[in-house]
Amino acid sequence: MSITIEADGVSQQRVMDTNTTGLDLFGDDRTIVAVRVNGELWDLHRTLPEGAVVEPVTIGSPDGLNILRHSTAHVAAQAVQSLHADAKLGIGPPITDGFYYDFDVASPFTPDDLREIEKAMTKIIKERQRFRRRIVSDEEARAELATEPYKLELITDNSSAAGVDGASAEVGAGELTIYDNLRRDDSIAWRDLCRGPHVPHTGYIPAFALTRNSAAYWRGDQKNKQLQRLYGTAWPSREELKAYQTRQEEAAKRDHRKLGLELDLFSFPDEIGSGLAVFHPRGGLVRKIMEDYSRQRHLEAGYEFVNTPHISKAELFDISGHLGFYADLMYPPMHVDEERHADGSLKRQGQDYYLKPMNCPMHCLIFRSRGRSYRELPLRLFEFGSVYRYEMSGVVHGLTRVRGMTQDDAHIYCTVDQMQDELISLLQFVLDLLADFGLTDFYLELSTRDPEKSVGSDEDWERATDALRKAAEASGLELVLDPGGAAFYAPKISVQAHDAIGRSWQMSTIQVDLMLPDRFDLEITAPDGSRQRPVMIHRALFGSIERFMAVLVEHYAGAFPPWLAPVQVIGIPVAAEHDAYLLSVADRLRAAGVRVEVDTSDDRMQKKIRNAERIKVPYILIAGAEDAAAHAVSFRYRDRRQRNGIPVDAAISEITDDIAARRQV
């Protein structure tokens, strides 16, 4: 038979035996873990069809890493059942940088359990057990997995399970397949319902580690049973695993929840509720600085400020479509204004009010409040608006996933002719402002329509998506597609930023909306006197103040640049008799707009220095008798370098220059 091999952009025609497999072609190269056959991922052991176009999938590619990690998830599940015979299998998909597998077990896993599971996994990997794919009918799958209730549920829900909390890794769509783990004598060591593909055998797993475990509801639904979720990671080499573990250790040091407490920035009191943060004075000051700078930049860019309430009648969200497409992420309604007669009969019908999940419907009402001319466009409305979303308790996480947040939300109304230029300038405005906060390494993600969860015509979606694509291309940044990831009303561009240790964070989003102007009957008077619909562009630059602060805390490891630091300078006198001198220096700094404190406590000088270093203050100014006599100070920096005998004028100049330049020190 004849096949075409595609590798490194080169096509090669080959005449092969009729039973040729991917292993025959690439089995000598252990960096190749699967093949793409006519665009579809296949196991290497499968027989190739006549005329196939075959591409090797390397272990370090995105698909190769997913295959490696999903294969490792199977090894983890096999190990768990070898140690806990009563464990029932849930699902085990690959995730970013790793995998997880859910189990129904009698008691939660302990750290000792994880160590024993790792030992059992290592034994399975050394046995080089082969993964063998079998197509089975629903009846055959049920018979073979009769003792696995969660697998039986997936088989029953085969047509709808794909995409549900990792279920697609188990059943995919269409035919069912079971993967057997075969020993060297071809006996079956273990089996699992799985879509595949997998690496040829467990010996292809060069480096792995179990990382943690947690509770997780079956299929992400709180109404279902709570299972134990085992997390792990797998990499193409031990060196890459070690580098990942080092990154994780650094990430743990930078965890904004930990630093938020240490730096006295924010907290999450139980009395208020899950996902609802309070900002302490220092955190509130950082937030104010962020907001004030953003307001200044928006005013310079021609935005107009608006404010809207936190709640609204249900009618507003019926019109916008949120109650039809977004209700699961909205808090339940408050039913108010109902009145009844003394006998209990209804006197006045009540109404449902909702906490707003979005600001956009209210901005549409502002636009619609009076007649609008094309001469007013583009109209850029901006608000720091608080919104509320009922996130599942299992996904609430510090400031990065909250239930109450403040968005720096803008909605831009323009004509179709203005849309492309507006998007290009808007994206550049977003990138420039993020760069001012120290984030400079970006790529873009374009989220397109999900036909099952969207409103509007194909033509409108295509036009909006094309406009975003052109704006992204004009930026010169890498563009990654996110098929089906758009909101129900609009495609979007997401600005993804890499932080100081290389992690990717989703920051700003820009959406072109051709739906809400129609749903709210928004109109402008065109040059010819006709009434026309405006285009509406949604844009959250920080995403939310809360999440952006979390990103900055982790990016800077809590050591904010001077312009953002809540306390920019701490003065430390060598002895109490030098307090007055440093207080006079502090007065001069304050007059120059610097946030400064002087530690006049009874603590020893070295303890005062440690206290200042603990809160990561940018500058420590130390003064003793010689400094006072010379009208000078000693500079101590975050890296503990010290410069002595700096004239006060020079010290103030250095500090204010660094602040004005938004320079990190």
XYZ file of C-alpha atoms in Angstrom:
665
model
C 0.000 0.000 0.000
C 0.994 3.644 -0.386
C 1.053 6.275 2.368
C 2.339 9.836 2.681
C 4.591 10.748 5.589
C 4.539 14.417 6.637
C 7.460 15.465 8.831
C 9.115 18.857 9.344
C 7.122 20.294 6.434
C 8.395 17.637 4.007
C 6.078 15.131 2.282
C 7.418 11.688 1.441
C 5.557 8.967 -0.469
C 6.201 5.428 0.842
C 5.107 2.003 -0.383
C 4.518 -0.232 2.666
C 3.115 -3.627 3.615
C -0.651 -3.817 4.071
C -0.318 -4.294 7.843
C 2.072 -1.397 8.475
C 1.649 0.407 11.810
C 2.975 3.627 13.220
C 5.436 1.555 15.264
C 6.858 0.114 12.042
C 7.523 3.654 10.849
C 8.644 5.376 14.046
C 9.172 2.700 16.702
C 12.932 3.285 16.859
C 12.391 6.925 17.835
C 11.168 7.061 21.440
C 10.466 10.788 21.142
C 7.499 9.959 18.872
C 4.506 8.828 20.937
C 1.656 8.798 18.401
C 0.758 9.643 14.813
C -1.740 11.933 13.190
C -3.532 9.992 10.455
C -5.459 12.161 8.016
C -5.580 14.799 10.741
C -6.736 12.456 13.548
C -4.586 11.331 16.490
C -3.885 7.574 16.482
C -1.928 5.146 18.622
C 1.339 3.992 17.070
C 0.240 0.345 17.207
C -2.784 0.832 14.898
C -2.614 -0.438 11.331
C -2.443 2.417 8.822
C -5.047 2.628 6.023
C -4.252 2.761 2.313
C -3.479 6.286 1.084
C -3.178 7.747 4.582
C -1.311 10.968 5.294
C 0.743 10.230 8.413
C 2.438 12.792 10.671
C 4.575 11.870 13.696
C 3.550 13.375 17.059
C 6.544 14.139 19.260
C 6.451 13.816 23.037
C 7.259 17.500 23.574
C 4.496 18.848 21.308
C 1.179 19.959 22.857
C -0.593 16.818 21.609
C 2.353 14.647 22.618
C 2.363 16.065 26.154
C -1.381 15.441 26.470
C -0.908 11.832 25.344
C 1.997 11.337 27.764
C 0.029 12.815 30.663
C -3.188 10.961 29.921
C -1.210 7.715 29.708
C 0.346 8.537 33.079
C -3.139 9.151 34.492
C -4.027 5.574 33.482
C -0.910 4.284 35.251
C -1.934 6.248 38.363
C -5.435 4.742 38.271
C -4.023 1.235 37.844
C -1.706 1.831 40.790
C -4.555 3.101 42.978
C -6.703 0.041 42.263
C -3.741 -2.259 42.927
C -3.462 -0.711 46.395
C -7.161 -0.013 47.066
C -9.203 -2.827 45.584
C -12.502 -1.109 46.412
C -11.603 2.140 44.561
C -14.064 3.038 41.806
C -12.841 4.929 38.744
C -14.065 8.361 37.724
C -12.362 10.273 34.906
C -8.706 11.094 34.245
C -8.031 13.765 31.609
C -4.817 15.652 30.881
C -4.756 19.249 32.095
C -2.275 22.119 31.844
C 1.130 20.787 32.949
C -0.283 17.494 34.177
C -3.299 15.280 34.745
C -5.806 14.224 37.357
C -7.872 11.126 38.055
C -11.000 10.945 40.226
C -11.706 8.010 42.537
C -14.508 6.932 44.818
C -12.573 5.643 47.824
C -13.462 4.964 51.437
C -11.264 7.743 52.836
C -9.203 10.642 51.470
C -5.682 9.951 50.271
C -2.910 10.812 52.721
C 0.670 11.921 51.897
C 1.770 8.362 52.706
C -0.827 7.061 50.230
C 0.607 9.280 47.505
C 4.096 7.927 48.141
C 2.829 4.335 47.929
C 0.910 5.113 44.725
C 4.072 6.606 43.181
C 6.004 3.431 44.048
C 3.318 1.287 42.415
C 3.364 3.541 39.339
C 7.136 3.206 39.040
C 6.773 -0.591 39.080
C 4.131 -0.462 36.312
C 6.327 1.825 34.203
C 9.319 -0.517 34.586
C 7.165 -3.438 33.413
C 6.712 -1.652 30.054
C 3.045 -2.662 29.902
C 1.609 -2.131 26.415
C -1.527 -0.046 25.785
C -3.886 -1.915 23.426
C -6.989 -0.278 21.943
C -10.231 -2.229 21.423
C -13.502 -1.014 19.909
C -16.445 -2.285 21.969
C -20.210 -2.034 21.817
C -22.201 -0.417 24.616
C -23.212 -3.882 25.836
C -19.640 -5.164 25.807
C -18.399 -2.088 27.657
C -21.083 -2.496 30.315
C -20.231 -6.160 30.787
C -16.490 -5.534 31.128
C -16.929 -2.547 33.444
C -19.901 -3.840 35.399
C -18.243 -3.007 38.739
C -17.472 0.601 37.732
C -20.666 2.668 38.286
C -19.172 5.942 37.044
C -17.958 4.347 33.818
C -21.403 2.840 33.323
C -22.911 6.312 33.629
C -20.524 7.630 30.964
C -21.439 4.759 28.659
C -25.135 5.527 29.117
C -24.518 9.222 28.468
C -22.109 8.576 25.589
C -23.746 11.118 23.273
C -23.708 13.937 25.851
C -20.694 13.148 28.039
C -18.052 14.589 25.734
C -16.725 17.848 27.077
C -18.273 17.466 30.525
C -15.500 17.975 33.096
C -12.985 15.835 31.220
C -15.477 13.134 30.202
C -14.431 13.489 26.558
C -11.124 11.845 27.476
C -13.128 8.760 28.405
C -15.718 8.394 25.668
C -15.094 11.058 23.014
C -17.974 10.916 20.569
C -19.303 7.928 18.633
C -17.681 4.514 19.090
C -16.552 3.316 22.497
C -13.040 2.017 23.070
C -11.375 0.197 25.954
C -7.624 0.246 26.505
C -6.006 -2.848 27.988
C -2.658 -2.698 29.758
C -0.837 -5.847 28.623
C 2.026 -7.581 30.372
C 4.841 -9.106 28.360
C 2.974 -12.443 28.210
C -0.062 -10.593 26.741
C -2.124 -11.101 29.882
C -4.317 -8.142 30.834
C -2.968 -6.258 33.853
C -5.714 -3.596 33.882
C -8.266 -1.928 31.598
C -10.101 1.381 31.309
C -12.762 2.985 29.163
C -10.897 5.581 27.121
C -10.875 7.452 23.832
C -7.056 7.449 23.651
C -4.565 7.592 22.120
C -1.802 6.453 24.454
C 1.933 5.973 24.334
C 2.957 2.507 23.014
C 3.882 1.191 26.452
C 4.396 2.502 29.975
C 8.163 2.607 29.487
C 7.582 5.691 27.325
C 6.838 7.636 30.539
C 10.268 9.055 31.467
C 9.442 11.383 34.347
C 6.374 11.862 36.534
C 5.311 12.929 40.023
C 2.105 13.007 42.003
C 1.548 16.511 43.299
C -1.529 16.621 45.520
C -5.067 15.416 46.076
C -8.347 17.179 46.739
C -12.070 16.610 46.916
C -14.070 16.953 43.682
C -17.715 16.424 42.870
C -18.438 13.836 40.212
C -18.660 15.668 36.873
C -18.327 19.005 38.666
C -21.881 18.955 40.056
C -22.431 19.638 43.756
C -25.513 17.411 43.642
C -23.282 14.414 42.913
C -21.065 12.394 45.221
C -17.763 13.877 46.342
C -14.765 11.938 45.048
C -11.018 12.080 45.662
C -9.072 13.785 42.875
C -5.438 12.752 42.484
C -3.235 15.284 40.655
C 0.062 14.581 38.962
C 2.445 15.770 36.279
C 4.552 14.074 33.592
C 7.347 15.399 31.372
C 9.548 14.210 28.501
C 12.659 14.169 30.718
C 13.745 14.278 34.344
C 15.348 17.659 33.689
C 12.031 19.116 32.512
C 10.245 17.609 35.504
C 12.807 19.166 37.846
C 12.468 22.541 36.113
C 8.673 22.336 36.512
C 8.999 21.475 40.202
C 11.348 24.433 40.663
C 8.783 26.699 38.993
C 6.099 25.320 41.297
C 8.231 25.991 44.351
C 8.764 29.565 43.182
C 5.042 29.905 42.455
C 4.257 28.748 46.008
C 6.516 31.486 47.389
C 4.654 33.998 45.233
C 1.145 32.761 46.089
C -0.918 35.944 46.411
C -3.067 34.440 49.170
C 0.024 33.901 51.334
C 1.590 37.273 50.466
C -1.745 39.043 50.879
C -1.733 38.069 54.545
C 1.990 38.692 55.096
C 1.819 42.156 53.518
C -1.549 42.969 55.146
C -3.222 43.641 51.776
C -6.518 41.708 51.874
C -8.367 38.814 53.498
C -11.466 36.628 53.100
C -13.450 36.680 56.369
C -15.684 33.629 56.825
C -18.398 35.941 58.147
C -18.707 37.593 54.720
C -18.662 34.486 52.533
C -16.639 32.485 50.051
C -15.025 34.410 47.223
C -15.706 37.827 48.747
C -12.551 39.772 49.640
C -12.000 42.750 51.891
C -9.048 45.059 51.200
C -7.036 46.291 54.181
C -5.597 49.836 54.228
C -2.396 48.885 52.420
C -4.224 46.777 49.853
C -6.839 49.465 49.464
C -4.089 51.979 48.760
C -2.538 49.774 46.043
C -5.994 49.378 44.554
C -6.580 53.143 44.614
C -3.238 53.766 42.869
C -4.152 51.235 40.171
C -7.604 52.742 39.680
C -6.393 56.358 39.705
C -3.746 55.654 37.074
C -6.269 53.788 34.954
C -8.769 56.647 35.217
C -6.112 59.135 34.149
C -5.181 57.065 31.099
C -8.838 56.567 30.129
C -9.575 60.278 30.343
C -6.590 60.957 28.095
C -7.931 58.371 25.628
C -11.367 59.999 25.328
C -13.462 57.796 27.625
C -16.487 59.113 29.521
C -17.234 57.901 33.047
C -20.541 56.373 34.109
C -21.868 54.584 37.197
C -24.569 51.953 37.475
C -26.329 50.178 40.397
C -25.475 46.737 41.722
C -28.937 45.196 41.205
C -31.596 45.260 38.542
C -35.045 43.931 37.739
C -35.108 40.589 35.940
C -36.470 42.258 32.811
C -33.062 43.795 32.053
C -31.359 40.415 31.970
C -34.204 38.910 29.958
C -33.589 41.529 27.289
C -29.805 41.078 27.366
C -30.059 37.291 27.196
C -28.208 36.648 30.433
C -31.130 34.811 32.027
C -31.279 32.560 28.997
C -27.569 31.842 28.637
C -25.817 32.889 31.873
C -28.289 32.145 34.677
C -26.141 29.378 36.201
C -23.490 31.986 37.083
C -25.996 34.480 38.527
C -27.080 34.655 42.152
C -30.705 33.642 42.792
C -33.204 36.506 42.535
C -34.513 38.621 45.390
C -38.304 38.754 45.203
C -39.454 42.146 46.554
C -42.301 44.679 46.484
C -45.016 42.043 46.803
C -48.036 43.152 48.911
C -50.892 41.048 50.224
C -54.303 41.768 51.750
C -55.097 40.825 55.352
C -56.654 37.566 54.131
C -53.439 36.637 52.338
C -54.664 37.306 48.823
C -52.324 39.127 46.440
C -52.666 42.900 46.438
C -49.588 43.853 44.405
C -47.400 41.642 42.245
C -43.778 41.485 43.364
C -40.718 41.532 41.136
C -37.457 39.614 40.916
C -34.221 41.587 41.257
C -30.799 40.179 40.430
C -27.290 41.129 41.459
C -25.737 42.132 38.157
C -23.209 39.705 36.623
C -22.281 42.216 33.902
C -22.324 45.986 33.431
C -23.047 45.950 29.694
C -26.893 45.899 29.818
C -26.914 49.030 31.978
C -24.483 50.804 29.654
C -26.861 50.013 26.797
C -29.627 51.776 28.721
C -27.371 54.828 29.142
C -26.761 54.877 25.393
C -30.503 54.528 24.752
C -31.468 57.262 27.221
C -31.672 59.841 24.409
C -31.293 60.137 20.669
C -27.757 59.605 19.365
C -26.128 60.943 16.217
C -23.292 59.378 14.248
C -21.361 62.542 15.118
C -21.126 61.385 18.758
C -19.393 58.153 17.812
C -17.233 56.517 18.846
C -18.791 56.890 22.311
C -16.566 55.271 24.940
C -18.297 54.596 28.276
C -16.136 53.500 31.218
C -16.961 52.289 34.713
C -15.303 50.620 37.672
C -18.410 48.481 38.134
C -18.940 45.829 40.792
C -20.446 42.564 39.530
C -21.405 39.305 41.236
C -21.154 35.787 39.890
C -22.122 32.587 41.631
C -18.970 30.576 41.065
C -18.969 26.980 42.302
C -17.319 26.735 45.709
C -14.787 24.261 44.330
C -13.371 26.767 41.834
C -13.255 29.856 44.070
C -9.570 30.640 44.528
C -8.125 33.667 46.308
C -8.491 36.829 44.233
C -8.181 34.998 40.907
C -11.651 33.403 41.053
C -14.092 35.359 43.212
C -17.831 35.834 43.560
C -17.748 39.606 43.899
C -15.414 41.703 41.761
C -14.911 45.166 40.311
C -14.318 45.339 36.574
C -12.668 48.228 34.774
C -15.385 47.886 32.209
C -15.704 49.869 28.999
C -18.259 49.705 26.215
C -17.523 51.488 22.993
C -20.296 52.323 20.536
C -19.172 53.046 16.984
C -20.228 52.712 13.373
C -19.368 49.704 11.245
C -16.899 51.878 9.335
C -15.167 52.911 12.580
C -15.034 49.408 14.058
C -11.737 48.183 12.589
C -9.693 51.279 13.475
C -11.283 51.382 16.923
C -10.315 47.760 17.598
C -6.724 48.301 16.495
C -6.268 51.411 18.646
C -8.116 49.799 21.564
C -5.863 46.743 21.545
C -2.777 48.954 21.511
C -4.202 51.018 24.394
C -4.716 47.805 26.370
C -1.189 46.536 25.711
C 0.371 49.890 26.575
C -1.485 50.165 29.876
C -0.621 46.599 30.900
C 3.021 47.354 30.070
C 2.898 50.363 32.412
C 2.170 47.886 35.205
C 5.215 45.799 34.261
C 3.644 43.091 32.061
C 5.322 43.060 28.654
C 5.322 39.470 27.328
C 1.999 38.888 25.548
C 0.194 36.666 23.097
C -3.448 36.786 21.971
C -6.244 34.215 22.013
C -9.238 34.468 19.667
C -12.389 32.789 21.015
C -14.953 31.891 18.368
C -18.624 30.973 18.363
C -20.199 27.982 20.101
C -23.242 27.287 17.872
C -25.079 25.624 20.762
C -24.717 28.564 23.151
C -25.000 31.768 21.159
C -27.392 34.236 19.586
C -27.228 36.068 16.273
C -26.709 35.269 12.625
C -23.724 33.477 11.102
C -23.045 36.562 8.991
C -22.805 38.861 12.019
C -20.550 36.436 13.894
C -18.275 36.056 10.890
C -18.000 39.829 10.485
C -17.219 40.381 14.173
C -14.703 37.520 14.305
C -12.936 38.742 11.172
C -12.617 42.261 12.628
C -11.009 40.897 15.795
C -8.661 38.702 13.796
C -7.475 41.667 11.742
C -6.896 43.750 14.882
C -4.902 40.902 16.419
C -2.791 40.526 13.291
C -2.127 44.273 13.242
C -0.613 44.007 16.737
C 2.091 41.659 15.481
C 1.582 39.316 18.444
C 1.156 35.556 18.254
C -2.521 34.597 17.791
C -3.891 31.329 19.214
C -7.397 30.084 18.343
C -9.927 29.038 21.014
C -12.732 27.369 18.993
C -16.149 27.645 20.643
C -14.825 29.667 23.583
C -16.755 32.890 22.929
C -19.509 34.304 25.126
C -23.065 33.765 23.910
C -23.278 37.246 22.404
C -19.841 37.933 20.908
C -16.440 36.573 19.846
C -13.495 37.883 21.828
C -9.775 38.466 21.918
C -8.079 37.659 25.216
C -4.722 39.218 26.005
C -2.560 36.551 27.639
C 0.460 37.762 29.626
C 3.465 35.825 30.881
C 4.603 36.785 34.361
C 8.096 36.920 35.855
C 8.348 33.117 36.157
C 6.821 32.350 32.770
C 3.244 31.516 33.746
C 0.456 32.606 31.426
C -2.429 34.716 32.771
C -5.538 35.794 30.908
C -5.753 39.557 31.270
C -7.859 41.871 29.117
C -10.733 40.806 26.899
C -12.131 42.611 23.849
C -15.441 41.551 22.294
C -17.241 42.766 19.191
C -20.969 42.576 19.879
C -23.487 42.833 17.062
C -26.266 41.315 19.214
C -26.933 43.553 22.232
C -27.486 46.700 20.120
C -30.276 44.788 18.411
C -31.714 43.307 21.610
C -31.794 46.775 23.221
C -32.979 48.481 20.019
C -30.015 50.885 20.021
C -30.016 53.372 17.164
C -28.060 56.288 15.787
C -29.036 58.879 13.209
C -26.827 58.254 10.141
C -25.532 61.013 7.807
C -28.434 60.345 5.417
C -31.003 60.710 8.213
C -31.747 56.988 8.455
C -31.760 55.063 11.734
C -28.954 52.514 12.045
C -27.575 50.107 14.624
C -24.221 50.931 16.222
C -21.535 48.324 16.807
C -20.823 47.641 20.488
C -17.325 46.693 21.702
C -16.932 45.229 25.205
C -13.602 45.645 26.960
C -12.360 44.792 30.448
C -8.729 45.858 30.629
C -7.643 44.492 34.006
C -10.328 41.811 33.774
C -11.143 42.629 37.367
C -9.300 44.708 39.953
C -9.158 41.689 42.253
C -7.649 39.302 39.740
C -5.243 41.903 38.387
C -3.949 42.598 41.880
C -3.396 38.863 42.386
C -1.395 38.727 39.152
C 0.720 41.735 40.147
C 1.378 40.357 43.642
C 2.626 37.088 42.134
C 4.474 38.761 39.250
C 6.431 40.983 41.660
C 6.460 38.416 44.513
C 4.916 41.187 46.636
C 7.809 43.579 45.949
C 5.866 46.213 44.032
C 7.719 48.858 42.050
C 7.926 52.122 44.030
C 5.020 53.804 42.226
C 2.664 50.966 43.254
C 4.070 50.192 46.716
C 1.682 51.189 49.534
C 4.679 52.367 51.587
C 7.484 53.653 49.391
C 10.008 54.659 52.046
C 10.594 53.706 55.663
C 12.956 55.829 57.741
C 14.921 54.052 60.467
C 16.881 56.138 62.996
C 20.059 54.596 64.432
C 18.914 55.748 67.869
C 15.964 57.605 69.349
C 17.839 60.934 69.321
C 17.826 60.808 65.515
C 14.018 60.474 65.234
C 13.478 64.215 64.754
C 16.006 64.396 61.921
C 14.413 61.520 59.972
C 10.936 62.917 60.625
C 12.051 66.176 58.981
C 13.376 64.188 55.990
C 10.032 62.376 55.851
C 8.212 65.729 55.748
C 10.222 66.726 52.682
C 9.483 63.386 51.008
C 5.777 63.743 51.798
C 5.798 67.220 50.258
C 7.224 65.618 47.100
C 4.296 63.161 47.010
C 6.126 60.161 48.504
C 4.383 57.702 50.842
C 6.745 57.512 53.793
C 6.789 56.238 57.365
C 9.395 56.597 60.130
C 9.800 53.738 62.599
C 10.103 55.468 65.967
C 9.315 52.331 67.973
C 11.487 51.056 70.799
C 12.744 48.120 68.707
C 16.447 47.765 67.988
C 17.608 49.109 64.615
C 18.247 45.633 63.123
C 14.739 44.500 64.000
C 13.323 47.657 62.405
C 15.246 46.841 59.230
C 13.923 43.262 59.244
C 10.361 44.556 59.712
C 10.759 46.923 56.750
C 12.240 44.161 54.599
C 9.374 41.842 55.536
C 6.806 44.200 54.007
C 9.066 44.583 50.948
C 9.344 48.380 51.130
C 11.338 49.742 48.135
C 13.605 52.095 50.109
C 14.908 52.085 53.658
C 16.560 55.338 54.739
C 18.840 55.054 57.769
C 20.257 58.050 59.642
C 22.562 58.511 62.593
C 24.571 61.392 64.011
C 27.004 61.657 61.066
C 24.136 61.628 58.560
C 22.254 64.320 60.447
C 25.359 66.513 60.607
C 25.958 66.107 56.872
C 22.255 66.476 55.914
C 22.497 62.986 54.436
C 20.967 59.493 54.717
C 22.080 55.944 54.078
C 20.128 54.115 51.339
C 19.270 50.433 51.859
C 17.722 48.620 48.902
C 15.654 45.458 48.604
C 18.716 43.382 47.684
C 20.321 44.641 50.933
C 22.865 46.794 49.141
C 23.579 49.947 51.105
C 24.906 53.357 50.000
C 26.006 55.642 52.766
C 26.248 59.410 53.033
C 23.751 60.296 50.281
C 22.683 63.983 50.470
C 18.995 64.336 51.243
C 18.343 66.289 48.050
C 19.935 63.492 45.994
C 17.977 60.836 47.899
C 14.664 62.604 47.279
C 15.563 63.071 43.616
C 16.406 59.374 43.155
C 13.204 58.227 44.818
C 10.901 60.616 42.958
C 12.613 59.861 39.627
C 12.099 56.110 40.105
C 8.452 56.682 41.010
C 7.813 58.949 38.031
C 9.453 56.466 35.638
C 7.499 53.556 37.156
C 10.897 51.858 37.550
C 11.392 48.658 39.532
C 14.160 48.731 42.155
